[in-house]
Coordinates of C-alpha atoms and ligand atoms in Angstrom, one line a residue:
M1 CA -89.0 1.7 -13.7
T2 CA -86.4 2.9 -16.2
L3 CA -82.8 1.6 -15.7
R4 CA -80.3 3.9 -14.4
L5 CA -76.8 3.6 -15.8
S6 CA -73.3 4.7 -14.7
V7 CA -70.3 5.0 -16.9
I8 CA -66.9 4.8 -15.2
G9 CA -64.2 6.7 -17.1
T10 CA -65.0 9.7 -19.3
G11 CA -62.3 9.6 -22.1
Y12 CA -63.2 9.3 -25.7
L13 CA -65.1 6.1 -25.1
G14 CA -66.8 6.8 -21.8
A15 CA -67.9 10.4 -22.4
T16 CA -69.4 9.3 -25.7
H17 CA -71.1 6.2 -24.2
A18 CA -72.5 8.3 -21.3
A19 CA -73.9 10.9 -23.5
C20 CA -75.3 8.5 -26.1
M21 CA -77.0 6.3 -23.4
A22 CA -78.7 9.4 -22.1
E23 CA -79.7 10.1 -25.6
L24 CA -81.4 6.7 -25.7
G25 CA -83.5 8.0 -22.7
F26 CA -81.7 6.6 -19.7
E27 CA -80.7 8.5 -16.7
V28 CA -76.9 8.4 -16.7
I29 CA -74.1 9.3 -14.3
G30 CA -70.6 9.7 -15.7
I31 CA -67.6 9.2 -13.3
D32 CA -64.0 10.2 -13.7
V33 CA -61.2 10.5 -11.2
D34 CA -60.1 13.8 -12.8
P35 CA -62.1 16.7 -11.2
N36 CA -61.2 19.1 -14.1
K37 CA -62.7 16.8 -16.7
V38 CA -65.8 16.3 -14.6
A39 CA -66.2 20.0 -14.1
I40 CA -65.9 20.6 -17.8
L41 CA -68.4 17.9 -18.7
Q42 CA -70.8 19.0 -16.1
T43 CA -71.1 22.4 -17.9
G44 CA -72.0 20.5 -21.2
K45 CA -68.6 20.9 -22.8
V46 CA -66.4 18.1 -24.2
P47 CA -62.8 18.2 -22.9
F48 CA -61.5 16.9 -26.1
Y49 CA -62.4 17.1 -29.9
E50 CA -65.0 14.7 -31.1
P51 CA -67.3 15.9 -33.9
G52 CA -71.0 16.0 -32.8
L53 CA -70.5 15.0 -29.2
D54 CA -71.0 18.5 -27.7
E55 CA -74.6 18.7 -29.0
V56 CA -75.6 15.3 -27.6
L57 CA -73.9 16.1 -24.2
E58 CA -75.4 19.5 -23.9
R59 CA -78.9 18.3 -24.9
N60 CA -78.9 15.6 -22.4
I61 CA -77.4 17.6 -19.5
A62 CA -80.1 20.2 -20.1
A63 CA -82.7 17.5 -20.1
G64 CA -81.6 16.4 -16.7
R65 CA -80.8 12.9 -17.8
L66 CA -77.0 13.1 -17.6
H67 CA -74.6 14.3 -14.9
F68 CA -71.0 13.8 -14.0
S69 CA -69.3 13.3 -10.7
T70 CA -66.0 12.1 -9.2
S71 CA -67.8 9.9 -6.6
I72 CA -67.8 6.2 -7.4
Q73 CA -70.0 5.7 -4.4
E74 CA -72.6 8.0 -5.9
A75 CA -72.4 5.9 -9.1
A76 CA -72.9 2.7 -7.2
E77 CA -75.9 4.1 -5.2
F78 CA -77.5 5.7 -8.3
A79 CA -77.2 3.0 -11.0
D80 CA -78.3 -0.5 -11.7
I81 CA -75.9 -1.1 -14.5
H82 CA -72.3 0.2 -14.6
F83 CA -70.2 0.4 -17.8
I84 CA -66.5 0.2 -17.2
C85 CA -64.9 2.5 -19.9
V86 CA -61.5 3.3 -18.3
G87 CA -58.3 3.1 -20.3
T88 CA -56.0 0.2 -20.7
P89 CA -52.9 1.8 -22.0
Q90 CA -49.6 0.0 -22.8
L91 CA -47.8 -0.7 -19.5
A92 CA -44.6 1.4 -19.3
G93 CA -41.5 -0.6 -20.3
A94 CA -43.7 -3.6 -21.4
Q95 CA -45.7 -4.8 -24.3
K96 CA -48.8 -5.7 -22.2
A97 CA -51.8 -3.7 -21.0
D98 CA -51.8 -1.6 -17.8
M99 CA -54.9 -3.0 -16.1
S100 CA -54.7 -0.8 -13.0
Q101 CA -57.6 1.5 -14.0
V102 CA -59.9 -1.5 -14.8
F103 CA -59.2 -3.3 -11.6
G104 CA -59.0 -0.1 -9.6
S105 CA -62.4 1.2 -10.6
V106 CA -64.1 -2.3 -10.1
E107 CA -62.6 -2.5 -6.6
A108 CA -63.7 1.1 -5.8
L109 CA -67.2 0.3 -6.9
A110 CA -67.5 -3.1 -5.3
P111 CA -68.3 -2.2 -1.6
Y112 CA -71.1 0.2 -2.6
L113 CA -72.9 -1.8 -5.4
K114 CA -76.5 -2.5 -4.8
P115 CA -77.6 -6.2 -4.8
N116 CA -78.2 -7.5 -8.3
S117 CA -76.2 -4.7 -10.1
L118 CA -74.7 -5.5 -13.4
V119 CA -71.1 -4.5 -14.1
V120 CA -70.4 -4.3 -17.8
G121 CA -66.9 -4.1 -19.2
K122 CA -66.3 -2.1 -22.3
S123 CA -62.6 -1.4 -22.1
T124 CA -60.3 -3.4 -24.4
V125 CA -58.7 -6.0 -22.1
P126 CA -56.7 -9.3 -22.1
V127 CA -58.9 -12.3 -22.5
G128 CA -59.7 -13.6 -19.0
T129 CA -60.4 -10.2 -17.5
A130 CA -64.2 -10.7 -17.1
N131 CA -63.8 -13.9 -15.3
E132 CA -61.2 -12.3 -12.9
I133 CA -63.6 -9.4 -12.2
E134 CA -66.5 -11.8 -11.5
L135 CA -64.2 -13.7 -9.0
R136 CA -63.3 -10.4 -7.2
L137 CA -66.9 -9.2 -7.1
K138 CA -68.1 -12.5 -5.8
A139 CA -65.7 -12.1 -2.9
T140 CA -66.4 -8.4 -2.1
A141 CA -69.7 -7.2 -3.5
A142 CA -73.4 -7.6 -2.6
T143 CA -75.4 -10.6 -3.6
G144 CA -76.5 -11.1 -7.1
V145 CA -73.9 -8.7 -8.6
E146 CA -73.1 -10.0 -12.1
V147 CA -70.6 -9.2 -14.9
A148 CA -71.0 -9.0 -18.6
W149 CA -68.6 -8.0 -21.4
N150 CA -69.6 -5.7 -24.1
P151 CA -66.7 -4.6 -26.3
E152 CA -66.8 -1.2 -28.0
F153 CA -65.9 -0.7 -31.6
L154 CA -66.2 3.0 -32.0
R155 CA -63.8 5.0 -34.1
E156 CA -62.6 8.4 -32.9
G157 CA -64.0 11.1 -35.2
F158 CA -67.2 9.0 -35.7
A159 CA -67.7 8.1 -32.0
V160 CA -71.3 9.3 -31.7
E161 CA -72.4 7.7 -35.0
D162 CA -70.7 4.4 -34.2
T163 CA -72.4 4.3 -30.7
L164 CA -75.9 5.2 -31.9
R165 CA -75.6 3.1 -35.1
P166 CA -73.1 0.4 -34.5
D167 CA -72.3 -2.3 -37.0
R168 CA -73.1 -4.9 -34.3
L169 CA -73.4 -5.3 -30.6
V170 CA -71.5 -8.1 -28.8
V171 CA -72.4 -9.2 -25.3
G172 CA -70.5 -11.8 -23.3
V173 CA -72.8 -13.0 -20.5
R174 CA -73.2 -15.9 -18.0
S175 CA -76.9 -15.6 -17.3
Q176 CA -80.2 -14.9 -19.1
R177 CA -80.8 -12.0 -16.8
A178 CA -77.6 -10.2 -17.9
E179 CA -78.5 -10.7 -21.5
D180 CA -82.0 -9.4 -20.9
L181 CA -80.7 -6.3 -19.1
L182 CA -78.4 -5.5 -22.0
R183 CA -81.2 -6.0 -24.5
E184 CA -83.3 -3.5 -22.5
V185 CA -80.4 -1.0 -22.6
Y186 CA -79.8 -1.4 -26.3
A187 CA -83.5 -1.8 -27.3
P188 CA -83.6 1.3 -29.5
L189 CA -80.6 -0.1 -31.4
L190 CA -82.2 -3.5 -31.7
E191 CA -85.2 -1.9 -33.2
I192 CA -83.0 -0.6 -36.1
N193 CA -81.9 -4.1 -36.7
T194 CA -78.4 -3.9 -35.2
P195 CA -77.0 -7.5 -35.1
F196 CA -76.9 -8.6 -31.4
L197 CA -74.4 -11.3 -30.7
V198 CA -74.5 -13.2 -27.4
T199 CA -71.3 -15.0 -26.5
D200 CA -69.4 -16.3 -23.4
F201 CA -66.8 -14.0 -21.7
P202 CA -63.6 -15.0 -23.5
T203 CA -65.2 -14.8 -26.9
A204 CA -66.6 -11.3 -26.3
E205 CA -63.2 -10.2 -25.0
L206 CA -61.4 -11.6 -28.0
V207 CA -63.8 -10.2 -30.6
K208 CA -62.4 -6.8 -29.9
V209 CA -58.8 -7.6 -30.1
A210 CA -59.3 -9.9 -33.1
A211 CA -61.1 -7.1 -35.0
N212 CA -58.4 -4.5 -34.2
S213 CA -55.7 -7.1 -35.2
F214 CA -57.5 -7.7 -38.5
L215 CA -57.7 -4.0 -39.2
A216 CA -54.0 -3.5 -38.3
T217 CA -53.1 -6.4 -40.5
K218 CA -55.0 -5.0 -43.4
I219 CA -53.2 -1.6 -43.1
S220 CA -49.8 -3.3 -42.7
F221 CA -50.5 -5.6 -45.7
I222 CA -51.0 -2.6 -48.0
N223 CA -48.0 -0.9 -46.5
A224 CA -45.9 -4.0 -47.2
M225 CA -47.2 -3.8 -50.8
A226 CA -46.1 -0.2 -50.7
E227 CA -42.5 -1.3 -49.9
V228 CA -42.6 -3.7 -52.8
C229 CA -44.0 -1.1 -55.1
E230 CA -41.3 1.3 -54.1
A231 CA -38.7 -1.3 -55.0
A232 CA -40.4 -2.2 -58.3
G233 CA -41.5 1.3 -59.5
A234 CA -45.2 0.4 -59.1
D235 CA -48.1 2.5 -57.7
V236 CA -49.7 1.1 -54.5
T237 CA -52.7 3.4 -54.7
E238 CA -53.6 1.7 -58.1
L239 CA -52.9 -1.6 -56.7
A240 CA -55.1 -1.1 -53.7
Q241 CA -57.9 0.1 -55.9
A242 CA -57.6 -2.9 -58.2
I243 CA -57.5 -5.5 -55.4
G244 CA -60.3 -3.7 -53.5
Y245 CA -62.9 -4.4 -56.1
D246 CA -62.8 -8.0 -55.1
P247 CA -65.5 -8.0 -52.5
R248 CA -63.6 -10.7 -50.5
I249 CA -60.9 -8.1 -50.1
G250 CA -62.8 -4.9 -50.0
N251 CA -61.5 -1.4 -50.5
R252 CA -61.7 0.0 -47.0
F253 CA -58.6 0.1 -44.7
L254 CA -56.4 -0.3 -47.7
A255 CA -54.9 3.3 -47.6
A256 CA -51.1 3.0 -47.8
G257 CA -49.1 5.7 -46.1
L258 CA -47.6 6.4 -42.7
G259 CA -49.5 3.6 -41.1
F260 CA -51.7 3.3 -38.1
G261 CA -51.3 5.0 -34.7
G262 CA -53.7 6.1 -32.0
G263 CA -54.6 4.8 -28.5
C264 CA -55.9 1.5 -29.8
L265 CA -54.5 -0.4 -32.7
P266 CA -50.7 -0.3 -31.8
K267 CA -51.1 -1.1 -28.1
D268 CA -53.9 -3.6 -28.6
I269 CA -52.0 -5.8 -31.0
R270 CA -49.0 -5.7 -28.7
A271 CA -51.2 -6.6 -25.5
F272 CA -52.9 -9.4 -27.6
M273 CA -49.4 -11.0 -28.3
A274 CA -48.5 -10.7 -24.7
R275 CA -51.6 -12.3 -23.5
A276 CA -51.4 -15.2 -26.2
G277 CA -47.9 -15.7 -24.8
E278 CA -49.2 -16.1 -21.3
L279 CA -51.8 -18.6 -22.6
G280 CA -49.1 -20.6 -24.5
A281 CA -50.5 -19.5 -27.9
D282 CA -47.8 -17.1 -28.8
E283 CA -47.0 -18.9 -32.2
A284 CA -50.5 -18.0 -33.3
L285 CA -49.9 -14.3 -33.2
M286 CA -46.2 -14.2 -34.5
F287 CA -47.5 -12.4 -37.6
L288 CA -48.6 -9.5 -35.5
R289 CA -45.0 -8.7 -34.7
E290 CA -44.4 -8.3 -38.4
V291 CA -47.6 -6.1 -38.7
D292 CA -46.2 -3.9 -35.9
Q293 CA -42.7 -3.8 -37.6
I294 CA -44.1 -3.0 -41.1
N295 CA -46.1 -0.2 -39.5
L296 CA -43.1 1.3 -37.6
R297 CA -40.9 0.9 -40.7
R298 CA -43.1 3.3 -42.7
R299 CA -42.1 6.0 -40.1
T300 CA -38.4 5.5 -40.4
H301 CA -38.6 5.1 -44.2
T302 CA -40.4 8.5 -44.4
V303 CA -37.6 10.1 -42.3
D304 CA -35.0 8.6 -44.6
L305 CA -36.9 9.8 -47.6
A306 CA -37.0 13.3 -46.1
R307 CA -33.3 13.3 -45.5
K308 CA -32.7 12.2 -49.1
V309 CA -35.0 14.9 -50.5
L310 CA -33.1 17.5 -48.5
G311 CA -29.8 16.4 -49.9
G312 CA -28.7 14.1 -47.2
E313 CA -28.7 16.3 -44.1
F314 CA -31.3 17.7 -41.8
V315 CA -29.1 20.3 -40.0
G316 CA -30.0 23.8 -41.1
K317 CA -33.1 22.7 -43.0
S318 CA -36.7 23.7 -42.2
V319 CA -39.4 21.1 -42.4
T320 CA -43.1 21.7 -41.9
V321 CA -45.2 18.7 -40.8
L322 CA -48.9 19.0 -41.7
G323 CA -50.8 17.1 -39.1
A324 CA -50.0 16.1 -35.4
T325 CA -53.0 13.9 -34.7
F326 CA -53.0 10.1 -35.5
K327 CA -55.9 10.6 -37.8
P328 CA -58.1 13.6 -39.1
N329 CA -61.2 14.7 -37.1
S330 CA -59.6 14.1 -33.8
D331 CA -57.3 15.9 -31.3
D332 CA -55.7 12.6 -30.3
V333 CA -51.9 12.5 -30.7
R334 CA -51.4 9.2 -28.9
D335 CA -48.8 7.2 -31.0
S336 CA -49.3 9.6 -33.9
P337 CA -47.1 8.6 -36.9
S338 CA -46.9 12.2 -38.0
L339 CA -45.8 13.6 -34.7
D340 CA -43.4 10.7 -34.3
I341 CA -41.6 11.6 -37.5
A342 CA -41.6 15.3 -36.6
V343 CA -39.8 14.4 -33.4
A344 CA -37.4 12.2 -35.2
M345 CA -36.5 14.9 -37.7
S346 CA -36.2 17.5 -35.0
N347 CA -33.8 15.2 -33.1
A348 CA -31.8 14.7 -36.2
G349 CA -31.2 18.5 -36.4
A350 CA -34.0 19.8 -38.7
K351 CA -35.9 23.0 -37.7
V352 CA -39.4 21.4 -37.5
K353 CA -42.7 23.3 -37.5
V354 CA -45.9 21.4 -36.8
H355 CA -49.4 22.4 -37.9
D356 CA -52.7 20.8 -37.0
P357 CA -56.2 22.1 -36.9
K358 CA -57.1 20.4 -33.6
G359 CA -54.2 18.6 -32.1
L360 CA -51.6 21.3 -31.2
A361 CA -52.5 21.7 -27.5
N362 CA -52.1 17.9 -26.9
A363 CA -49.0 17.7 -29.0
A364 CA -47.5 20.6 -27.0
R365 CA -48.2 18.8 -23.8
V366 CA -46.3 15.7 -24.9
Y367 CA -43.5 17.5 -26.8
P368 CA -43.2 21.0 -25.3
N369 CA -40.1 21.9 -27.2
M370 CA -41.4 21.5 -30.8
A371 CA -42.5 24.6 -32.7
Y372 CA -46.1 24.7 -33.4
E373 CA -48.1 27.0 -35.7
Q374 CA -51.9 27.3 -35.9
D375 CA -52.0 29.1 -39.2
V376 CA -51.2 26.8 -42.0
L377 CA -49.5 29.3 -44.5
K378 CA -47.4 30.7 -41.6
A379 CA -46.4 27.1 -40.7
L380 CA -45.3 26.7 -44.3
D381 CA -43.5 29.9 -44.5
G382 CA -39.8 29.3 -45.3
A383 CA -40.0 25.5 -45.5
D384 CA -37.4 23.4 -47.4
L385 CA -39.8 20.4 -47.2
I386 CA -43.4 19.8 -46.5
I387 CA -44.6 16.5 -45.0
H388 CA -48.2 15.7 -45.2
G389 CA -48.6 13.3 -42.2
T390 CA -52.4 13.4 -41.3
E391 CA -55.0 13.7 -44.0
W392 CA -57.2 16.6 -42.7
N393 CA -59.4 18.0 -45.5
E394 CA -57.8 21.4 -45.0
Y395 CA -54.6 20.0 -46.5
R396 CA -56.3 18.5 -49.5
E397 CA -57.8 22.0 -50.1
L398 CA -54.5 23.9 -50.0
D399 CA -53.6 25.7 -53.2
P400 CA -50.2 24.5 -54.3
A401 CA -49.6 27.8 -56.1
A402 CA -50.1 29.8 -52.9
V403 CA -48.0 27.5 -51.0
A404 CA -45.2 27.7 -53.6
K405 CA -45.0 31.4 -52.8
V406 CA -44.2 31.1 -49.1
V407 CA -41.9 28.0 -49.0
N408 CA -38.1 28.2 -49.4
S409 CA -37.8 25.1 -51.6
R410 CA -40.6 23.2 -53.4
H411 CA -40.5 19.7 -52.0
I412 CA -43.4 17.8 -50.6
I413 CA -43.7 14.3 -49.2
D414 CA -47.3 13.0 -49.1
G415 CA -47.4 10.6 -46.2
R416 CA -51.1 9.8 -46.8
N417 CA -51.5 9.6 -50.5
T418 CA -54.4 11.9 -50.5
L419 CA -53.1 15.0 -52.2
D420 CA -53.3 15.6 -55.9
P421 CA -49.8 14.8 -57.3
Q422 CA -50.3 16.7 -60.6
A423 CA -51.5 19.8 -58.9
W424 CA -48.4 20.0 -56.7
R425 CA -46.1 19.1 -59.6
N426 CA -47.7 21.8 -61.7
A427 CA -46.9 24.3 -59.0
G428 CA -43.2 23.3 -59.3
F429 CA -43.0 20.9 -56.4
T430 CA -41.1 17.7 -56.3
Y431 CA -44.0 15.4 -55.1
R432 CA -42.9 12.2 -53.4
A433 CA -45.3 9.7 -51.9
L434 CA -45.1 6.3 -50.1
G435 CA -45.4 3.4 -52.4
R436 CA -45.7 5.4 -55.6
P437 CA -43.2 6.1 -58.3
N438 CA -41.6 9.5 -58.7
A439 CA -42.8 11.8 -61.5
Ligands
UDX501 C1 -59.7 1.8 -34.1 C2 -60.8 0.8 -34.7 O1 -61.1 1.2 -36.0 C3 -62.1 0.8 -33.8 O2 -63.1 -0.1 -34.3 C4 -61.7 0.5 -32.4 O3 -62.8 0.6 -31.5 C5 -60.6 1.4 -31.9 O4 -59.5 1.5 -32.7 P1 -59.4 4.4 -34.1 O5 -58.2 4.2 -33.3 O6 -60.3 5.6 -33.8 O7 -60.3 3.1 -34.2 O8 -58.9 4.7 -35.6 P2 -59.0 4.1 -37.0 O9 -59.9 4.9 -37.8 O10 -59.3 2.6 -37.0 O11 -57.6 4.4 -37.6 C6 -56.4 3.8 -37.0 C7 -55.2 4.3 -37.7 O12 -55.0 3.5 -38.9 C8 -55.1 5.7 -38.0 O13 -53.8 6.2 -37.7 C9 -55.2 5.8 -39.5 O14 -54.6 6.9 -40.1 C10 -54.7 4.5 -40.0 N1 -55.2 4.0 -41.2 C11 -56.6 3.6 -41.3 C12 -54.4 3.8 -42.3 O15 -53.2 4.1 -42.2 N2 -54.9 3.2 -43.4 C13 -56.2 2.9 -43.5 O16 -56.5 2.4 -44.7 C14 -57.0 3.1 -42.5

């Protein structure tokens, strides 16, 4: 009999996982506490922007392999394997993770679980969580219920691709049976030679936060080099290209600019430091504090640079920020560097207009008082300064000569180092970028 799966939590991770597991041929139920989200998903629509996900979702709902519900009892009765994909955001007023959704969903599931069910954690959690869940389930769930940890490495914007063709699969297990069940789930991915690593619980949990810490460190490393380049009059993009040819270093994740944001890297490195502190290993992760600081400093530096370009004062000046999302090909504005600097300049007295191809609705929910404009040339109309904050393709394709006609003054700051400096300078703009010399 084919395995039946449930996916608890239908955010970027859960909705993608549910749709992709159905794509692999399983019968899947996706659960969320938000009835609106469930209603949208049930009609085959994705309640957020993730390229390619709509087709997978629609196809599998039509095939009858995938459905959504708010009833966790239904999930427990329907499925043999339950993937926990709920959020672990930063706890308000603290540096650690808010674990209420993880423990809340496990506790809601526990009394209804069938004997021998497998509960598989995918959320990013403090090390020790799998063990804690196992203890709680032993006390409250049916016999033979087991836990496994299977961290998720998907990137927003590439979520479907990363789920169906991952770099690797990591499973933390305590029994051969749990390993065998996960091998059965991921059989189609094992057939395409996806590396499959079997570990204990704490290692599996740590793999995820270690990977994100490494990525964050790589970005902050190149942004620290950008600071030095600014002081020395050097060019960080050339420096990154040159060091990246060394295969030990590699050229990916070396793009200097406004730094990292999103729902993962910033809060994950903070929660990792907090957890290491609880374990008495805080010294080991001191460097992550610096990684966080370098990252945040790029935002304040950009606001300072903007003020300087505008002659020392924001009041009475119009600034257009291109990009609201934390990265292109997503509508996610969580901890977005671009939106963050827009807010900072607005608070300092600038008239700020924000453009984004996909993220404006989410941005307006968080900052309802900012001015948003869906049409890029209208957004640029009358600007004294343009800040390129998120590297959507649309911005690379802008014609600087056409933009020159609508702005008030020709100044641009490229916060992502992906525009063509010469093209903008040829159109009469002062082009400034992070970590690169002036003209
Ligand atoms: C990240 C991890 O990549 C993924 O493996 C994990 O599962 C979740 O967290 P995501 O948050 O989707 O994924 O974004 P990612 O593509 O990693 O980018 C994170 C941030 O870093 C973005 O704000 C991006 O603009 C920034 N970034 C990335 C840089 O500033 N420079 C780079 O060279 C790369």
